[in-house]
Amino acid sequence: MNIFGWLNDQLLRMQWLADLVTAGVSAAGLDPTSRLGGSVQFFVYDVIKIFILLSVLIFAISYVQSFFPPERTRRILGGRSGIWANTLAALLGPVTPFCSCSSIPIFIGFTAAGLPLAITFSFLISSPLVDLASVILLASIFSWPIALTYVVVGLVVAVVGGTLIGRAGMEKQVAEFVHSVPVQDSDHAMTRSERLSFSRDQVVEIVHRVWPYVLIGVGIGAAIHNWVPGEIITALIGQDNWWSVPVATLVGIPMYADIFGTLPIAEALVGKGVGLGTVLAFMMAVTALSLPSIIMLKRVIKMPLMLLFLTVVTGGILGIGFTFNVITDWFI
Amino acid sequence: MIIKILGSGCKKCVALGENARAAAEAAGKQAEIVKVTDFAEIAGYGVMSTPGLVIDEKLVSVGKVLTAEDIAKLL
């Protein structure tokens, strides 16, 4: 085995932890190959793994993100336009600290500073969609090719979606007050200790926020993994059904879960023969669109632009779902 | 003095509001804590990361939950 493969198995997939938990389950008198033992093994292993990865990843990623506050991202993007500007916006999305509660202030701040809608939307689509921590978790649960392909298609959706929205010429569909907002630029550079404490705070805050979703997600995953017959799942959302992707997307959109909670469900579903595209469409729908964020967005943009945004993102997710289902065999 | 907490009501904003109240009490200052949840008004301060902290109409912090001690220094 090569070094990279070993590191990947032990650090990212945490094979040692899986072995340890299996041994623990056996020691507790449960057969890990039995239904109950298997469920317990899946639950304990996944919960511990996700929390370890989550803490380490959020810390590292927050440190990187501390270099790209929204003010700086806005300066970088200022005065640019065209497809490369969209690409740059899509790339900056994942490295700018973002939470759904600050997406509206960012939208206002960008638009007020004169950034075109095309650029702002590329940023707003990629920021939740191409979440760095979830990408690495994807690599841990599935594989690096799947994670990297996810990043690429996520960026493509952001670039294409932003461009389409820009082409529609909907500048008038933004709430009037947005244009009269003053643009303030802060030039406060963080010190290293500020970055470290920022990263630590992010870990505490995010773990605090997502732990119920992770437990519920892993619980559902463990149940699917061992208790739901594969035939039922494949009959409902199996690869051969054309409706699998639309159903997964529609179910995912109103859901306000966290990507970290959906990953274990995705893992269990793929294990039962559900297409990778269906599962990715579900995850993307959950993260890119949610009812609370749509309601908030409605306060700063008018209906036509809102509908265009929803159509473009939903269309992108459906496209990805169908494409991935066709090429699933390349990965698994 | 008037302390404003800018934010759409997420957990962080609530925490910042509590810390601000504690800081004002510890400093023995009469402070009115105002929660600003309207996007137009929040954006009016040029804030892109919530929660923001405004003391007597001066924006002193964005995007983080300051501790009561940190806020006390700013009062």
Short mmCIF file of N, CA, C and O in Angstrom, two decimals, chain A residues 184-264:
data_model
loop_
_atom_site.label_atom_id
_atom_site.label_comp_id
_atom_site.label_asym_id
_atom_site.label_seq_id
_atom_site.Cartn_x
_atom_site.Cartn_y
_atom_site.Cartn_z
N GLN A 184 -19.04 50.71 3.34
CA GLN A 184 -17.94 50.95 4.28
C GLN A 184 -16.87 49.90 4.08
O GLN A 184 -17.17 48.75 3.87
N ASP A 185 -15.66 50.32 4.15
CA ASP A 185 -14.57 49.37 4.00
C ASP A 185 -13.76 49.37 5.28
O ASP A 185 -13.33 50.42 5.74
N SER A 186 -13.60 48.20 5.84
CA SER A 186 -12.75 48.16 7.03
C SER A 186 -11.42 47.54 6.61
O SER A 186 -11.38 46.61 5.83
N ASP A 187 -10.36 48.10 7.11
CA ASP A 187 -9.06 47.59 6.71
C ASP A 187 -8.35 46.90 7.86
O ASP A 187 -7.16 46.73 7.87
N HIS A 188 -9.17 46.48 8.82
CA HIS A 188 -8.59 45.86 10.00
C HIS A 188 -8.00 44.49 9.65
O HIS A 188 -8.72 43.59 9.25
N ALA A 189 -6.69 44.36 9.77
CA ALA A 189 -6.07 43.06 9.52
C ALA A 189 -5.98 42.31 10.84
O ALA A 189 -5.59 42.88 11.85
N MET A 190 -6.36 41.05 10.81
CA MET A 190 -6.32 40.27 12.05
C MET A 190 -4.90 39.85 12.39
O MET A 190 -4.10 39.61 11.50
N THR A 191 -4.62 39.76 13.67
CA THR A 191 -3.33 39.21 14.08
C THR A 191 -3.47 37.69 14.11
O THR A 191 -4.58 37.16 14.02
N ARG A 192 -2.33 37.00 14.26
CA ARG A 192 -2.40 35.55 14.26
C ARG A 192 -3.26 35.04 15.42
O ARG A 192 -4.05 34.12 15.27
N SER A 193 -3.11 35.67 16.59
CA SER A 193 -3.89 35.16 17.72
C SER A 193 -5.38 35.42 17.52
O SER A 193 -6.22 34.64 17.94
N GLU A 194 -5.71 36.51 16.81
CA GLU A 194 -7.12 36.76 16.50
C GLU A 194 -7.66 35.70 15.54
O GLU A 194 -8.78 35.24 15.66
N ARG A 195 -6.80 35.32 14.57
CA ARG A 195 -7.23 34.27 13.63
C ARG A 195 -7.46 32.96 14.35
O ARG A 195 -8.41 32.24 14.10
N LEU A 196 -6.52 32.63 15.27
CA LEU A 196 -6.66 31.38 16.01
C LEU A 196 -7.92 31.38 16.87
O LEU A 196 -8.65 30.39 16.91
N SER A 197 -8.18 32.53 17.53
CA SER A 197 -9.36 32.53 18.38
C SER A 197 -10.64 32.56 17.54
O SER A 197 -11.65 31.97 17.91
N PHE A 198 -10.57 33.20 16.35
CA PHE A 198 -11.71 33.16 15.42
C PHE A 198 -12.00 31.72 15.03
O PHE A 198 -13.14 31.26 15.05
N SER A 199 -10.93 30.96 14.68
CA SER A 199 -11.10 29.58 14.23
C SER A 199 -11.66 28.73 15.37
O SER A 199 -12.55 27.89 15.15
N ARG A 200 -11.15 28.96 16.59
CA ARG A 200 -11.63 28.17 17.72
C ARG A 200 -13.12 28.47 17.97
O ARG A 200 -13.92 27.56 18.17
N ASP A 201 -13.47 29.76 17.91
CA ASP A 201 -14.88 30.12 18.12
C ASP A 201 -15.78 29.47 17.07
O ASP A 201 -16.89 29.06 17.37
N GLN A 202 -15.28 29.41 15.82
CA GLN A 202 -16.08 28.81 14.75
C GLN A 202 -16.35 27.34 15.05
O GLN A 202 -17.45 26.85 14.84
N VAL A 203 -15.29 26.63 15.52
CA VAL A 203 -15.46 25.20 15.83
C VAL A 203 -16.55 25.05 16.89
O VAL A 203 -17.51 24.27 16.71
N VAL A 204 -16.42 25.80 17.99
CA VAL A 204 -17.38 25.69 19.08
C VAL A 204 -18.79 26.00 18.56
O VAL A 204 -19.74 25.26 18.80
N GLU A 205 -18.88 27.09 17.78
CA GLU A 205 -20.20 27.52 17.34
C GLU A 205 -20.83 26.52 16.37
O GLU A 205 -22.00 26.18 16.49
N ILE A 206 -20.03 26.04 15.41
CA ILE A 206 -20.60 25.15 14.40
C ILE A 206 -20.95 23.78 15.00
O ILE A 206 -22.02 23.25 14.76
N VAL A 207 -20.05 23.25 15.84
CA VAL A 207 -20.36 21.96 16.46
C VAL A 207 -21.61 22.10 17.32
O VAL A 207 -22.50 21.24 17.30
N HIS A 208 -21.70 23.21 18.03
CA HIS A 208 -22.86 23.47 18.86
C HIS A 208 -24.14 23.52 18.02
O HIS A 208 -25.19 23.05 18.42
N ARG A 209 -24.03 24.09 16.83
CA ARG A 209 -25.19 24.26 15.97
C ARG A 209 -25.60 22.97 15.27
O ARG A 209 -26.78 22.69 15.09
N VAL A 210 -24.61 22.18 14.84
CA VAL A 210 -24.96 21.05 13.97
C VAL A 210 -25.10 19.70 14.68
O VAL A 210 -25.56 18.75 14.06
N TRP A 211 -24.69 19.60 15.96
CA TRP A 211 -24.69 18.26 16.55
C TRP A 211 -26.04 17.53 16.50
O TRP A 211 -26.05 16.33 16.23
N PRO A 212 -27.18 18.24 16.70
CA PRO A 212 -28.43 17.46 16.60
C PRO A 212 -28.65 16.89 15.20
O PRO A 212 -29.09 15.76 15.05
N TYR A 213 -28.30 17.70 14.18
CA TYR A 213 -28.47 17.23 12.79
C TYR A 213 -27.60 16.01 12.52
O TYR A 213 -28.00 15.09 11.83
N VAL A 214 -26.39 16.04 13.07
CA VAL A 214 -25.48 14.92 12.84
C VAL A 214 -26.04 13.66 13.48
O VAL A 214 -26.10 12.59 12.85
N LEU A 215 -26.49 13.77 14.74
CA LEU A 215 -27.04 12.59 15.42
C LEU A 215 -28.26 12.04 14.69
O LEU A 215 -28.37 10.84 14.46
N ILE A 216 -29.18 12.95 14.29
CA ILE A 216 -30.37 12.51 13.57
C ILE A 216 -29.98 11.87 12.24
O ILE A 216 -30.45 10.79 11.87
N GLY A 217 -29.07 12.55 11.52
CA GLY A 217 -28.63 12.04 10.22
C GLY A 217 -27.99 10.67 10.33
O GLY A 217 -28.32 9.76 9.57
N VAL A 218 -27.09 10.51 11.30
CA VAL A 218 -26.43 9.22 11.46
C VAL A 218 -27.44 8.17 11.90
O VAL A 218 -27.40 7.01 11.46
N GLY A 219 -28.40 8.57 12.74
CA GLY A 219 -29.44 7.64 13.18
C GLY A 219 -30.25 7.13 11.99
O GLY A 219 -30.45 5.92 11.84
N ILE A 220 -30.67 8.06 11.14
CA ILE A 220 -31.43 7.65 9.94
C ILE A 220 -30.55 6.77 9.05
O ILE A 220 -30.99 5.74 8.54
N GLY A 221 -29.27 7.19 8.91
CA GLY A 221 -28.33 6.42 8.10
C GLY A 221 -28.20 4.99 8.62
O GLY A 221 -28.25 4.03 7.86
N ALA A 222 -28.03 4.87 9.95
CA ALA A 222 -27.87 3.54 10.55
C ALA A 222 -29.12 2.70 10.34
O ALA A 222 -29.03 1.49 10.06
N ALA A 223 -30.30 3.33 10.43
CA ALA A 223 -31.55 2.61 10.22
C ALA A 223 -31.65 2.11 8.78
O ALA A 223 -31.97 0.94 8.54
N ILE A 224 -31.32 3.01 7.84
CA ILE A 224 -31.37 2.60 6.42
C ILE A 224 -30.37 1.48 6.17
O ILE A 224 -30.67 0.49 5.52
N HIS A 225 -29.18 1.68 6.74
CA HIS A 225 -28.07 0.76 6.54
C HIS A 225 -28.45 -0.68 6.88
O HIS A 225 -28.08 -1.61 6.19
N ASN A 226 -29.18 -0.86 7.96
CA ASN A 226 -29.39 -2.22 8.46
C ASN A 226 -30.83 -2.70 8.52
O ASN A 226 -31.07 -3.87 8.70
N TRP A 227 -31.80 -1.80 8.44
CA TRP A 227 -33.17 -2.22 8.71
C TRP A 227 -34.10 -2.07 7.51
O TRP A 227 -35.13 -2.74 7.45
N VAL A 228 -33.80 -1.16 6.60
CA VAL A 228 -34.72 -0.97 5.48
C VAL A 228 -34.24 -1.84 4.31
O VAL A 228 -33.11 -1.73 3.90
N PRO A 229 -35.13 -2.70 3.81
CA PRO A 229 -34.71 -3.56 2.70
C PRO A 229 -34.33 -2.73 1.47
O PRO A 229 -35.00 -1.75 1.15
N GLY A 230 -33.23 -3.12 0.84
CA GLY A 230 -32.74 -2.40 -0.33
C GLY A 230 -33.77 -2.29 -1.43
O GLY A 230 -33.84 -1.28 -2.13
N GLU A 231 -34.62 -3.35 -1.56
CA GLU A 231 -35.58 -3.35 -2.68
C GLU A 231 -36.56 -2.18 -2.55
O GLU A 231 -36.94 -1.56 -3.54
N ILE A 232 -36.97 -1.89 -1.32
CA ILE A 232 -37.94 -0.80 -1.13
C ILE A 232 -37.32 0.52 -1.56
O ILE A 232 -37.93 1.32 -2.28
N ILE A 233 -36.06 0.74 -1.13
CA ILE A 233 -35.41 2.00 -1.46
C ILE A 233 -35.17 2.12 -2.96
O ILE A 233 -35.46 3.16 -3.56
N THR A 234 -34.68 1.06 -3.57
CA THR A 234 -34.42 1.16 -5.01
C THR A 234 -35.73 1.28 -5.79
O THR A 234 -35.77 1.92 -6.84
N ALA A 235 -36.81 0.70 -5.27
CA ALA A 235 -38.10 0.85 -5.96
C ALA A 235 -38.55 2.30 -5.91
O ALA A 235 -39.13 2.82 -6.85
N LEU A 236 -38.25 2.98 -4.78
CA LEU A 236 -38.68 4.37 -4.65
C LEU A 236 -37.76 5.33 -5.38
O LEU A 236 -38.20 6.15 -6.17
N ILE A 237 -36.47 5.26 -5.07
CA ILE A 237 -35.55 6.23 -5.65
C ILE A 237 -34.32 5.54 -6.25
O ILE A 237 -33.21 6.05 -6.18
N GLY A 238 -34.53 4.38 -6.82
CA GLY A 238 -33.43 3.65 -7.44
C GLY A 238 -32.96 4.34 -8.71
O GLY A 238 -33.61 5.23 -9.23
N GLN A 239 -31.80 3.87 -9.19
CA GLN A 239 -31.19 4.50 -10.35
C GLN A 239 -32.00 4.39 -11.62
O GLN A 239 -31.88 5.21 -12.52
N ASP A 240 -32.83 3.33 -11.71
CA ASP A 240 -33.54 3.11 -12.96
C ASP A 240 -34.78 3.98 -13.11
O ASP A 240 -35.38 4.03 -14.17
N ASN A 241 -35.17 4.63 -12.01
CA ASN A 241 -36.37 5.46 -12.10
C ASN A 241 -36.01 6.89 -12.48
O ASN A 241 -35.20 7.51 -11.80
N TRP A 242 -36.66 7.41 -13.51
CA TRP A 242 -36.32 8.77 -13.95
C TRP A 242 -36.68 9.80 -12.89
O TRP A 242 -36.11 10.87 -12.80
N TRP A 243 -37.70 9.45 -12.02
CA TRP A 243 -38.17 10.46 -11.07
C TRP A 243 -37.29 10.57 -9.83
O TRP A 243 -37.49 11.45 -9.00
N SER A 244 -36.31 9.69 -9.68
CA SER A 244 -35.49 9.70 -8.47
C SER A 244 -34.87 11.06 -8.19
O SER A 244 -34.94 11.57 -7.08
N VAL A 245 -34.24 11.64 -9.22
CA VAL A 245 -33.54 12.91 -9.02
C VAL A 245 -34.52 14.05 -8.68
O VAL A 245 -34.32 14.75 -7.69
N PRO A 246 -35.61 14.24 -9.47
CA PRO A 246 -36.56 15.30 -9.10
C PRO A 246 -37.13 15.11 -7.70
O PRO A 246 -37.25 16.08 -6.93
N VAL A 247 -37.45 13.87 -7.33
CA VAL A 247 -38.02 13.64 -6.00
C VAL A 247 -36.99 14.02 -4.92
O VAL A 247 -37.30 14.74 -3.97
N ALA A 248 -35.75 13.57 -5.10
CA ALA A 248 -34.72 13.88 -4.11
C ALA A 248 -34.52 15.39 -3.99
O ALA A 248 -34.36 15.92 -2.89
N THR A 249 -34.57 16.10 -5.12
CA THR A 249 -34.38 17.55 -5.10
C THR A 249 -35.54 18.24 -4.40
O THR A 249 -35.33 19.09 -3.53
N LEU A 250 -36.77 17.85 -4.76
CA LEU A 250 -37.94 18.50 -4.17
C LEU A 250 -38.03 18.24 -2.67
O LEU A 250 -38.44 19.11 -1.90
N VAL A 251 -37.64 17.04 -2.26
CA VAL A 251 -37.65 16.74 -0.83
C VAL A 251 -36.58 17.57 -0.11
O VAL A 251 -36.77 18.04 1.01
N GLY A 252 -35.46 17.78 -0.79
CA GLY A 252 -34.34 18.47 -0.15
C GLY A 252 -34.49 19.98 -0.03
O GLY A 252 -34.00 20.57 0.92
N ILE A 253 -35.18 20.61 -0.99
CA ILE A 253 -35.23 22.08 -1.00
C ILE A 253 -35.79 22.69 0.29
O ILE A 253 -35.14 23.53 0.90
N PRO A 254 -37.00 22.30 0.72
CA PRO A 254 -37.53 22.98 1.92
C PRO A 254 -36.80 22.57 3.19
O PRO A 254 -36.91 23.23 4.22
N MET A 255 -36.05 21.50 3.14
CA MET A 255 -35.40 21.00 4.34
C MET A 255 -34.33 21.95 4.84
O MET A 255 -33.52 22.43 4.08
N TYR A 256 -34.36 22.18 6.13
CA TYR A 256 -33.33 23.01 6.70
C TYR A 256 -32.49 22.12 7.58
O TYR A 256 -32.63 22.07 8.78
N ALA A 257 -31.66 21.33 6.94
CA ALA A 257 -30.79 20.46 7.72
C ALA A 257 -29.39 20.98 7.48
O ALA A 257 -29.18 22.02 6.87
N ASP A 258 -28.45 20.23 7.93
CA ASP A 258 -27.09 20.64 7.71
C ASP A 258 -26.43 19.58 6.85
O ASP A 258 -26.77 18.41 6.94
N ILE A 259 -25.47 20.02 6.03
CA ILE A 259 -24.80 19.07 5.15
C ILE A 259 -24.19 17.93 5.96
O ILE A 259 -24.18 16.79 5.53
N PHE A 260 -23.72 18.24 7.16
CA PHE A 260 -23.09 17.20 7.97
C PHE A 260 -24.09 16.16 8.44
O PHE A 260 -23.75 15.04 8.73
N GLY A 261 -25.37 16.57 8.52
CA GLY A 261 -26.40 15.62 8.88
C GLY A 261 -26.84 14.79 7.68
O GLY A 261 -27.26 13.64 7.84
N THR A 262 -26.73 15.37 6.47
CA THR A 262 -27.21 14.63 5.30
C THR A 262 -26.19 13.61 4.79
O THR A 262 -26.57 12.63 4.17
N LEU A 263 -24.91 13.85 5.09
CA LEU A 263 -23.88 12.94 4.58
C LEU A 263 -24.06 11.47 5.01
O LEU A 263 -23.98 10.59 4.17
N PRO A 264 -24.33 11.21 6.31
CA PRO A 264 -24.51 9.80 6.68
C PRO A 264 -25.72 9.16 5.99
O PRO A 264 -25.68 7.97 5.67
#
